[in-house]
Amino acid sequence: MVSSREGDSMTEVFRWGILGTGGIAKDFADGLAELPDARLHAVAARKRASAQAFAQSRADKGQHPQVCDDYAAVIQHPEVDVVYIATTHHNHVALARQAIAAGKAVLVEKPVGLHGDEVATMVAEAQASGVFLMEAMWTRFMPAIQALQHALAEDVLGPVRLVQADFGIDLPHIDAQHRMLDPALGGGALWDLGIYPLTFSRLIFGCDPHHIQSIMIPAPETGVDELSAILARFGDGGVAQLMCGFRLRVPHQARIYGPKGRIVVDDFFHPQAFTIEPHEGEARTENYPFTGPGYQFEAAEVQRCLRAGLQESSVCPLQETLALIRIMDQLVQQWGIIYPRGAL
Amino acid sequence: MVSSREGDSMTEVFRWGILGTGGIAKDFADGLAELPDARLHAVAARKRASAQAFAQSRADKGQHPQVCDDYAAVIQHPEVDVVYIATTHHNHVALARQAIAAGKAVLVEKPVGLHGDEVATMVAEAQASGVFLMEAMWTRFMPAIQALQHALAEDVLGPVRLVQADFGIDLPHIDAQHRMLDPALGGGALWDLGIYPLTFSRLIFGCDPHHIQSIMIPAPETGVDELSAILARFGDGGVAQLMCGFRLRVPHQARIYGPKGRIVVDDFFHPQAFTIEPHEGEARTENYPFTGPGYQFEAAEVQRCLRAGLQESSVCPLQETLALIRIMDQLVQQWGIIYPRGAL
């Protein structure tokens, strides 16, 4: 990292390298632009032209990243402190492992991998190398989510019995080459969408589910999961009903029920508010508005951890990442979809 | 039946006998009071005093039923045309079979029985005897439900992909003797509540589900199902997510999703409206208000069928009743709850 003088205090500025230049890389770069102590330092894409276009488009936000020839050049770049991996899912693990081997702190977009054992290897290597690693599960860092967890800990609902979370989108006009349909690129609704209801339910119940069941409707073109519904039992008395799909628009809402009432969370994967509807008393909406794309919170956490010399975040610990991938492993196994494996 | 002159036309008046005097018997009697061609003719309860109190309470509605000593006396009553069975669930089948044997038309409150084979026997006996038999699944006869089915047939959503239906109530202060907790009386949320989401999803998809999965949380006192969530697949591309519970208040709402939008149905088991929310265009609420308790529609259907000399209703055919009990048989088997069996 570099130091820069702001007013009277010296601030460490973290230099980020971004791998991949799709929509989420753009949004994440917008997030970095919200942080005075973050600098977008280098970028690479599968094609150099894409990286160039991306770099040029960042000038509006005052960002002037170097364009590197390939992912490895960003990873090996001596001035890059943190690597953010935003490529297609299928090579997350391999790139993260390269970055760990290079001693770079790593933030990996979700899903961190397509196979639990590969993710476990990646985590073990980070821990053995003393390198910071975190899943880019931005939901966990939303101020509204943290306030929601606080409200539940204050027993506003009593013990949670039921969580429902829906995440259906309608991708228009995708052809058979679209990454969402291609198992080789980690296609299917689970990895992009289902991961959120799963994470949300795990966050709310605060433990691992058991007895996971599911129904999956395959996409006619390639057999990846187009629509699925998931049932999970948590602890002794909790149930989650979750769904995801990429050809059915369903409001992105979560509902949490306990003996004292319910909480409704719209846009539950990046909420700015939630509404508590107690059986006794008036409903109230708690607002946690923010500007920017919402990715700044996870980036700020990475920087907080690095500054504190931590190897992982307590808000999104590696055990949670491993637990989540194990759940998704189970589901994919139930569905019989084969995703590509990296070399271990 | 008897005939009475109304204006210039002779109207057949059907004389109803009611077995059981609980809340639903009261509501059903209110329904009969809405029909000019229905007469509440006789009533019996487990205790004669209950039947007396019930009969006296009906005077306000202009109903003066005879009080019979026991269920058999109503069933055998020479002036009773139709028997409505509203006792606790565990003896529905036995009473219905007695009524069928006595040649009386029968309307049986849901669940019609606690075991599929017993229900099948009851149905076979009605068919062999040429006696009218119908499940009192009032939801099917609601004007709003029929309009909803019509809207779906008009393809307002495109092919339905997802149905969600929630039915959770909070029974306050029930002790271990409450019928809802007693497996011997057909306790558990499924029979009273879960039957509605199941029926609703079956109605919307218009076919039998396959791949039924569920998670059940048992009541600590007796092990009957206190809370459950059910996943079912319909046809090639349809999924239902259903829940029921008697210790968790959850709005009684159903949501139906297709490629063109969604329909929200509040109080889906006896709705007076539904809202169509198309992706293109404005949301619109269609209202089908009615007075009275809503039980008049099923009673009117029974009378229509009897007048037409039909043995079963096309709106609630016996095949549908059999299909529903087979689903519930599967669930109860998954849950390992043992309900009492009648003599076959």
mmCIF file of N, CA and C in Angstrom, chain A residues 71-161:
data_model
loop_
_atom_site.group_PDB
_atom_site.id
_atom_site.type_symbol
_atom_site.label_atom_id
_atom_site.label_comp_id
_atom_site.label_asym_id
_atom_site.label_seq_id
_atom_site.Cartn_x
_atom_site.Cartn_y
_atom_site.Cartn_z
ATOM 1 N N TYR A 71 -4.476 -11.797 -16.683
ATOM 2 C CA TYR A 71 -4.751 -11.869 -15.244
ATOM 3 C C TYR A 71 -3.457 -12.008 -14.441
ATOM 4 N N ALA A 72 -2.539 -12.846 -14.971
ATOM 5 C CA ALA A 72 -1.292 -13.109 -14.237
ATOM 6 C C ALA A 72 -0.501 -11.823 -14.022
ATOM 7 N N ALA A 73 -0.561 -10.938 -14.999
ATOM 8 C CA ALA A 73 0.195 -9.686 -14.882
ATOM 9 C C ALA A 73 -0.347 -8.804 -13.755
ATOM 10 N N VAL A 74 -1.639 -8.841 -13.547
ATOM 11 C CA VAL A 74 -2.213 -8.104 -12.403
ATOM 12 C C VAL A 74 -1.792 -8.767 -11.098
ATOM 13 N N ILE A 75 -1.921 -10.097 -11.094
ATOM 14 C CA ILE A 75 -1.588 -10.849 -9.882
ATOM 15 C C ILE A 75 -0.128 -10.631 -9.482
ATOM 16 N N GLN A 76 0.749 -10.612 -10.487
ATOM 17 C CA GLN A 76 2.184 -10.475 -10.202
ATOM 18 C C GLN A 76 2.623 -9.018 -10.067
ATOM 19 N N HIS A 77 1.710 -8.094 -10.354
ATOM 20 C CA HIS A 77 2.072 -6.667 -10.373
ATOM 21 C C HIS A 77 2.628 -6.259 -9.003
ATOM 22 N N PRO A 78 3.845 -5.747 -8.950
ATOM 23 C CA PRO A 78 4.477 -5.478 -7.648
ATOM 24 C C PRO A 78 3.748 -4.396 -6.847
ATOM 25 N N GLU A 79 2.988 -3.537 -7.523
ATOM 26 C CA GLU A 79 2.316 -2.458 -6.787
ATOM 27 C C GLU A 79 0.890 -2.784 -6.384
ATOM 28 N N VAL A 80 0.394 -3.927 -6.789
ATOM 29 C CA VAL A 80 -0.980 -4.290 -6.412
ATOM 30 C C VAL A 80 -0.976 -4.944 -5.031
ATOM 31 N N ASP A 81 -1.817 -4.401 -4.133
ATOM 32 C CA ASP A 81 -1.922 -4.949 -2.768
ATOM 33 C C ASP A 81 -3.002 -6.021 -2.664
ATOM 34 N N VAL A 82 -4.114 -5.771 -3.330
ATOM 35 C CA VAL A 82 -5.296 -6.651 -3.205
ATOM 36 C C VAL A 82 -5.809 -6.973 -4.598
ATOM 37 N N VAL A 83 -6.138 -8.252 -4.799
ATOM 38 C CA VAL A 83 -6.710 -8.675 -6.074
ATOM 39 C C VAL A 83 -8.183 -8.980 -5.873
ATOM 40 N N TYR A 84 -9.013 -8.389 -6.705
ATOM 41 C CA TYR A 84 -10.452 -8.681 -6.697
ATOM 42 C C TYR A 84 -10.769 -9.501 -7.944
ATOM 43 N N ILE A 85 -11.311 -10.697 -7.740
ATOM 44 C CA ILE A 85 -11.539 -11.635 -8.846
ATOM 45 C C ILE A 85 -13.003 -11.592 -9.254
ATOM 46 N N ALA A 86 -13.250 -11.081 -10.447
ATOM 47 C CA ALA A 86 -14.622 -10.888 -10.929
ATOM 48 C C ALA A 86 -14.793 -11.491 -12.319
ATOM 49 N N THR A 87 -14.076 -12.558 -12.562
ATOM 50 C CA THR A 87 -14.206 -13.265 -13.850
ATOM 51 C C THR A 87 -15.434 -14.172 -13.804
ATOM 52 N N THR A 88 -15.647 -14.952 -14.861
ATOM 53 C CA THR A 88 -16.699 -15.977 -14.780
ATOM 54 C C THR A 88 -16.288 -16.996 -13.711
ATOM 55 N N HIS A 89 -17.345 -17.635 -13.150
ATOM 56 C CA HIS A 89 -17.153 -18.435 -11.930
ATOM 57 C C HIS A 89 -16.110 -19.537 -12.054
ATOM 58 N N HIS A 90 -16.019 -20.144 -13.248
ATOM 59 C CA HIS A 90 -15.302 -21.413 -13.358
ATOM 60 C C HIS A 90 -13.806 -21.273 -13.075
ATOM 61 N N ASN A 91 -13.248 -20.061 -13.172
ATOM 62 C CA ASN A 91 -11.809 -19.946 -12.891
ATOM 63 C C ASN A 91 -11.490 -19.136 -11.624
ATOM 64 N N HIS A 92 -12.513 -18.907 -10.788
ATOM 65 C CA HIS A 92 -12.274 -18.167 -9.537
ATOM 66 C C HIS A 92 -11.189 -18.819 -8.685
ATOM 67 N N VAL A 93 -11.352 -20.133 -8.490
ATOM 68 C CA VAL A 93 -10.433 -20.819 -7.579
ATOM 69 C C VAL A 93 -8.993 -20.759 -8.109
ATOM 70 N N ALA A 94 -8.824 -21.060 -9.393
ATOM 71 C CA ALA A 94 -7.466 -21.094 -9.954
ATOM 72 C C ALA A 94 -6.796 -19.721 -9.836
ATOM 73 N N LEU A 95 -7.553 -18.682 -10.141
ATOM 74 C CA LEU A 95 -6.975 -17.329 -10.061
ATOM 75 C C LEU A 95 -6.692 -16.937 -8.610
ATOM 76 N N ALA A 96 -7.610 -17.309 -7.715
ATOM 77 C CA ALA A 96 -7.382 -16.987 -6.307
ATOM 78 C C ALA A 96 -6.124 -17.684 -5.798
ATOM 79 N N ARG A 97 -5.933 -18.927 -6.217
ATOM 80 C CA ARG A 97 -4.755 -19.667 -5.760
ATOM 81 C C ARG A 97 -3.468 -19.044 -6.302
ATOM 82 N N GLN A 98 -3.534 -18.545 -7.533
ATOM 83 C CA GLN A 98 -2.353 -17.839 -8.075
ATOM 84 C C GLN A 98 -2.059 -16.595 -7.248
ATOM 85 N N ALA A 99 -3.107 -15.876 -6.905
ATOM 86 C CA ALA A 99 -2.919 -14.641 -6.141
ATOM 87 C C ALA A 99 -2.389 -14.943 -4.743
ATOM 88 N N ILE A 100 -2.914 -15.997 -4.143
ATOM 89 C CA ILE A 100 -2.426 -16.395 -2.805
ATOM 90 C C ILE A 100 -0.945 -16.759 -2.899
ATOM 91 N N ALA A 101 -0.598 -17.533 -3.937
ATOM 92 C CA ALA A 101 0.801 -17.934 -4.108
ATOM 93 C C ALA A 101 1.700 -16.719 -4.302
ATOM 94 N N ALA A 102 1.127 -15.668 -4.907
ATOM 95 C CA ALA A 102 1.898 -14.438 -5.123
ATOM 96 C C ALA A 102 1.909 -13.549 -3.877
ATOM 97 N N GLY A 103 1.216 -14.015 -2.832
ATOM 98 C CA GLY A 103 1.224 -13.257 -1.580
ATOM 99 C C GLY A 103 0.278 -12.068 -1.582
ATOM 100 N N LYS A 104 -0.653 -12.038 -2.518
ATOM 101 C CA LYS A 104 -1.594 -10.928 -2.592
ATOM 102 C C LYS A 104 -2.855 -11.233 -1.790
ATOM 103 N N ALA A 105 -3.351 -10.228 -1.081
ATOM 104 C CA ALA A 105 -4.670 -10.350 -0.455
ATOM 105 C C ALA A 105 -5.704 -10.539 -1.568
ATOM 106 N N VAL A 106 -6.730 -11.356 -1.281
ATOM 107 C CA VAL A 106 -7.689 -11.712 -2.336
ATOM 108 C C VAL A 106 -9.123 -11.535 -1.865
ATOM 109 N N LEU A 107 -9.892 -10.876 -2.699
ATOM 110 C CA LEU A 107 -11.349 -10.830 -2.544
ATOM 111 C C LEU A 107 -11.918 -11.549 -3.766
ATOM 112 N N VAL A 108 -12.646 -12.656 -3.537
ATOM 113 C CA VAL A 108 -13.147 -13.469 -4.656
ATOM 114 C C VAL A 108 -14.641 -13.301 -4.767
ATOM 115 N N GLU A 109 -15.095 -12.974 -5.953
ATOM 116 C CA GLU A 109 -16.533 -12.845 -6.174
ATOM 117 C C GLU A 109 -17.194 -14.198 -5.931
ATOM 118 N N LYS A 110 -18.444 -14.178 -5.518
ATOM 119 C CA LYS A 110 -19.202 -15.414 -5.304
ATOM 120 C C LYS A 110 -19.766 -15.894 -6.634
ATOM 121 N N PRO A 111 -19.890 -17.159 -6.829
ATOM 122 C CA PRO A 111 -19.421 -18.217 -5.940
ATOM 123 C C PRO A 111 -17.899 -18.288 -5.984
ATOM 124 N N VAL A 112 -17.275 -18.505 -4.835
ATOM 125 C CA VAL A 112 -15.811 -18.566 -4.801
ATOM 126 C C VAL A 112 -15.304 -19.747 -5.613
ATOM 127 N N GLY A 113 -16.159 -20.768 -5.777
ATOM 128 C CA GLY A 113 -15.770 -21.914 -6.589
ATOM 129 C C GLY A 113 -16.998 -22.735 -6.900
ATOM 130 N N LEU A 114 -16.789 -23.779 -7.703
ATOM 131 C CA LEU A 114 -17.914 -24.633 -8.101
ATOM 132 C C LEU A 114 -17.843 -26.006 -7.438
ATOM 133 N N HIS A 115 -16.819 -26.215 -6.598
ATOM 134 C CA HIS A 115 -16.647 -27.499 -5.921
ATOM 135 C C HIS A 115 -16.084 -27.243 -4.533
ATOM 136 N N GLY A 116 -16.715 -27.849 -3.549
ATOM 137 C CA GLY A 116 -16.312 -27.643 -2.159
ATOM 138 C C GLY A 116 -14.860 -28.005 -1.894
ATOM 139 N N ASP A 117 -14.389 -29.094 -2.493
ATOM 140 C CA ASP A 117 -13.010 -29.514 -2.193
ATOM 141 C C ASP A 117 -12.006 -28.510 -2.759
ATOM 142 N N GLU A 118 -12.323 -27.942 -3.921
ATOM 143 C CA GLU A 118 -11.420 -26.949 -4.487
ATOM 144 C C GLU A 118 -11.383 -25.685 -3.625
ATOM 145 N N VAL A 119 -12.552 -25.314 -3.121
ATOM 146 C CA VAL A 119 -12.614 -24.141 -2.251
ATOM 147 C C VAL A 119 -11.839 -24.404 -0.959
ATOM 148 N N ALA A 120 -11.980 -25.622 -0.453
ATOM 149 C CA ALA A 120 -11.267 -25.973 0.779
ATOM 150 C C ALA A 120 -9.756 -25.881 0.576
ATOM 151 N N THR A 121 -9.293 -26.334 -0.570
ATOM 152 C CA THR A 121 -7.864 -26.239 -0.891
ATOM 153 C C THR A 121 -7.418 -24.783 -0.934
ATOM 154 N N MET A 122 -8.207 -23.965 -1.600
ATOM 155 C CA MET A 122 -7.898 -22.539 -1.711
ATOM 156 C C MET A 122 -7.818 -21.894 -0.319
ATOM 157 N N VAL A 123 -8.778 -22.225 0.525
ATOM 158 C CA VAL A 123 -8.799 -21.666 1.886
ATOM 159 C C VAL A 123 -7.574 -22.142 2.669
ATOM 160 N N ALA A 124 -7.271 -23.426 2.542
ATOM 161 C CA ALA A 124 -6.125 -23.979 3.286
ATOM 162 C C ALA A 124 -4.831 -23.305 2.847
ATOM 163 N N GLU A 125 -4.717 -23.052 1.555
ATOM 164 C CA GLU A 125 -3.493 -22.413 1.060
ATOM 165 C C GLU A 125 -3.372 -20.971 1.570
ATOM 166 N N ALA A 126 -4.506 -20.271 1.604
ATOM 167 C CA ALA A 126 -4.465 -18.899 2.136
ATOM 168 C C ALA A 126 -4.043 -18.913 3.597
ATOM 169 N N GLN A 127 -4.634 -19.832 4.355
ATOM 170 C CA GLN A 127 -4.336 -19.885 5.786
ATOM 171 C C GLN A 127 -2.871 -20.275 6.008
ATOM 172 N N ALA A 128 -2.377 -21.238 5.209
ATOM 173 C CA ALA A 128 -0.984 -21.666 5.357
ATOM 174 C C ALA A 128 -0.007 -20.559 4.967
ATOM 175 N N SER A 129 -0.425 -19.751 3.993
ATOM 176 C CA SER A 129 0.485 -18.690 3.510
ATOM 177 C C SER A 129 0.358 -17.412 4.315
ATOM 178 N N GLY A 130 -0.592 -17.362 5.209
ATOM 179 C CA GLY A 130 -0.799 -16.119 5.955
ATOM 180 C C GLY A 130 -1.318 -14.983 5.085
ATOM 181 N N VAL A 131 -2.076 -15.340 4.050
ATOM 182 C CA VAL A 131 -2.607 -14.348 3.109
ATOM 183 C C VAL A 131 -4.087 -14.120 3.384
ATOM 184 N N PHE A 132 -4.494 -12.858 3.312
ATOM 185 C CA PHE A 132 -5.905 -12.535 3.515
ATOM 186 C C PHE A 132 -6.743 -13.051 2.345
ATOM 187 N N LEU A 133 -7.891 -13.683 2.670
ATOM 188 C CA LEU A 133 -8.815 -14.186 1.645
ATOM 189 C C LEU A 133 -10.232 -13.953 2.137
ATOM 190 N N MET A 134 -11.096 -13.488 1.237
ATOM 191 C CA MET A 134 -12.504 -13.280 1.611
ATOM 192 C C MET A 134 -13.401 -13.470 0.406
ATOM 193 N N GLU A 135 -14.581 -14.053 0.665
ATOM 194 C CA GLU A 135 -15.640 -14.163 -0.334
ATOM 195 C C GLU A 135 -16.329 -12.804 -0.449
ATOM 196 N N ALA A 136 -16.593 -12.376 -1.659
ATOM 197 C CA ALA A 136 -17.222 -11.067 -1.868
ATOM 198 C C ALA A 136 -18.734 -11.163 -1.672
ATOM 199 N N MET A 137 -19.133 -11.595 -0.480
ATOM 200 C CA MET A 137 -20.564 -11.706 -0.188
ATOM 201 C C MET A 137 -21.021 -10.373 0.375
ATOM 202 N N TRP A 138 -21.293 -9.450 -0.534
ATOM 203 C CA TRP A 138 -21.557 -8.057 -0.152
ATOM 204 C C TRP A 138 -22.746 -7.906 0.786
ATOM 205 N N THR A 139 -23.710 -8.851 0.685
ATOM 206 C CA THR A 139 -24.912 -8.775 1.529
ATOM 207 C C THR A 139 -24.562 -8.661 3.007
ATOM 208 N N ARG A 140 -23.556 -9.442 3.420
ATOM 209 C CA ARG A 140 -23.197 -9.465 4.838
ATOM 210 C C ARG A 140 -22.754 -8.107 5.367
ATOM 211 N N PHE A 141 -22.315 -7.230 4.462
ATOM 212 C CA PHE A 141 -21.736 -5.956 4.907
ATOM 213 C C PHE A 141 -22.703 -4.792 4.802
ATOM 214 N N MET A 142 -23.919 -5.067 4.316
ATOM 215 C CA MET A 142 -24.903 -3.994 4.191
ATOM 216 C C MET A 142 -25.284 -3.475 5.574
ATOM 217 N N PRO A 143 -25.311 -2.166 5.772
ATOM 218 C CA PRO A 143 -25.727 -1.641 7.074
ATOM 219 C C PRO A 143 -27.111 -2.154 7.488
ATOM 220 N N ALA A 144 -28.040 -2.277 6.543
ATOM 221 C CA ALA A 144 -29.388 -2.758 6.896
ATOM 222 C C ALA A 144 -29.348 -4.207 7.378
ATOM 223 N N ILE A 145 -28.489 -5.014 6.766
ATOM 224 C CA ILE A 145 -28.384 -6.417 7.181
ATOM 225 C C ILE A 145 -27.795 -6.502 8.582
ATOM 226 N N GLN A 146 -26.808 -5.679 8.833
ATOM 227 C CA GLN A 146 -26.203 -5.718 10.173
ATOM 228 C C GLN A 146 -27.206 -5.228 11.217
ATOM 229 N N ALA A 147 -28.019 -4.228 10.863
ATOM 230 C CA ALA A 147 -29.046 -3.749 11.794
ATOM 231 C C ALA A 147 -30.130 -4.816 11.993
ATOM 232 N N LEU A 148 -30.431 -5.532 10.923
ATOM 233 C CA LEU A 148 -31.422 -6.612 11.007
ATOM 234 C C LEU A 148 -30.938 -7.709 11.953
ATOM 235 N N GLN A 149 -29.667 -8.075 11.811
ATOM 236 C CA GLN A 149 -29.112 -9.092 12.710
ATOM 237 C C GLN A 149 -29.160 -8.611 14.154
ATOM 238 N N HIS A 150 -28.916 -7.336 14.333
ATOM 239 C CA HIS A 150 -28.959 -6.757 15.673
ATOM 240 C C HIS A 150 -30.379 -6.818 16.236
ATOM 241 N N ALA A 151 -31.356 -6.471 15.403
ATOM 242 C CA ALA A 151 -32.764 -6.507 15.849
ATOM 243 C C ALA A 151 -33.165 -7.932 16.250
ATOM 244 N N LEU A 152 -32.732 -8.913 15.466
ATOM 245 C CA LEU A 152 -33.069 -10.302 15.784
ATOM 246 C C LEU A 152 -32.391 -10.739 17.081
ATOM 247 N N ALA A 153 -31.154 -10.280 17.264
ATOM 248 C CA ALA A 153 -30.446 -10.611 18.507
ATOM 249 C C ALA A 153 -31.133 -9.956 19.702
ATOM 250 N N GLU A 154 -31.801 -8.844 19.474
ATOM 251 C CA GLU A 154 -32.570 -8.165 20.542
ATOM 252 C C GLU A 154 -33.926 -8.835 20.728
ATOM 253 N N ASP A 155 -34.176 -9.907 19.971
ATOM 254 C CA ASP A 155 -35.361 -10.746 20.158
ATOM 255 C C ASP A 155 -36.651 -10.070 19.701
ATOM 256 N N VAL A 156 -36.558 -9.254 18.675
ATOM 257 C CA VAL A 156 -37.735 -8.518 18.221
ATOM 258 C C VAL A 156 -38.824 -9.457 17.691
ATOM 259 N N LEU A 157 -38.433 -10.640 17.207
ATOM 260 C CA LEU A 157 -39.413 -11.620 16.712
ATOM 261 C C LEU A 157 -39.574 -12.826 17.621
ATOM 262 N N GLY A 158 -38.757 -12.949 18.657
ATOM 263 C CA GLY A 158 -38.651 -14.238 19.337
ATOM 264 C C GLY A 158 -37.845 -15.172 18.448
ATOM 265 N N PRO A 159 -37.744 -16.441 18.822
ATOM 266 C CA PRO A 159 -36.946 -17.363 18.005
ATOM 267 C C PRO A 159 -37.510 -17.484 16.588
ATOM 268 N N VAL A 160 -36.655 -17.302 15.608
ATOM 269 C CA VAL A 160 -37.113 -17.342 14.212
ATOM 270 C C VAL A 160 -37.534 -18.768 13.854
ATOM 271 N N ARG A 161 -38.724 -18.874 13.274
ATOM 272 C CA ARG A 161 -39.235 -20.189 12.886
ATOM 273 C C ARG A 161 -39.182 -20.410 11.375
#
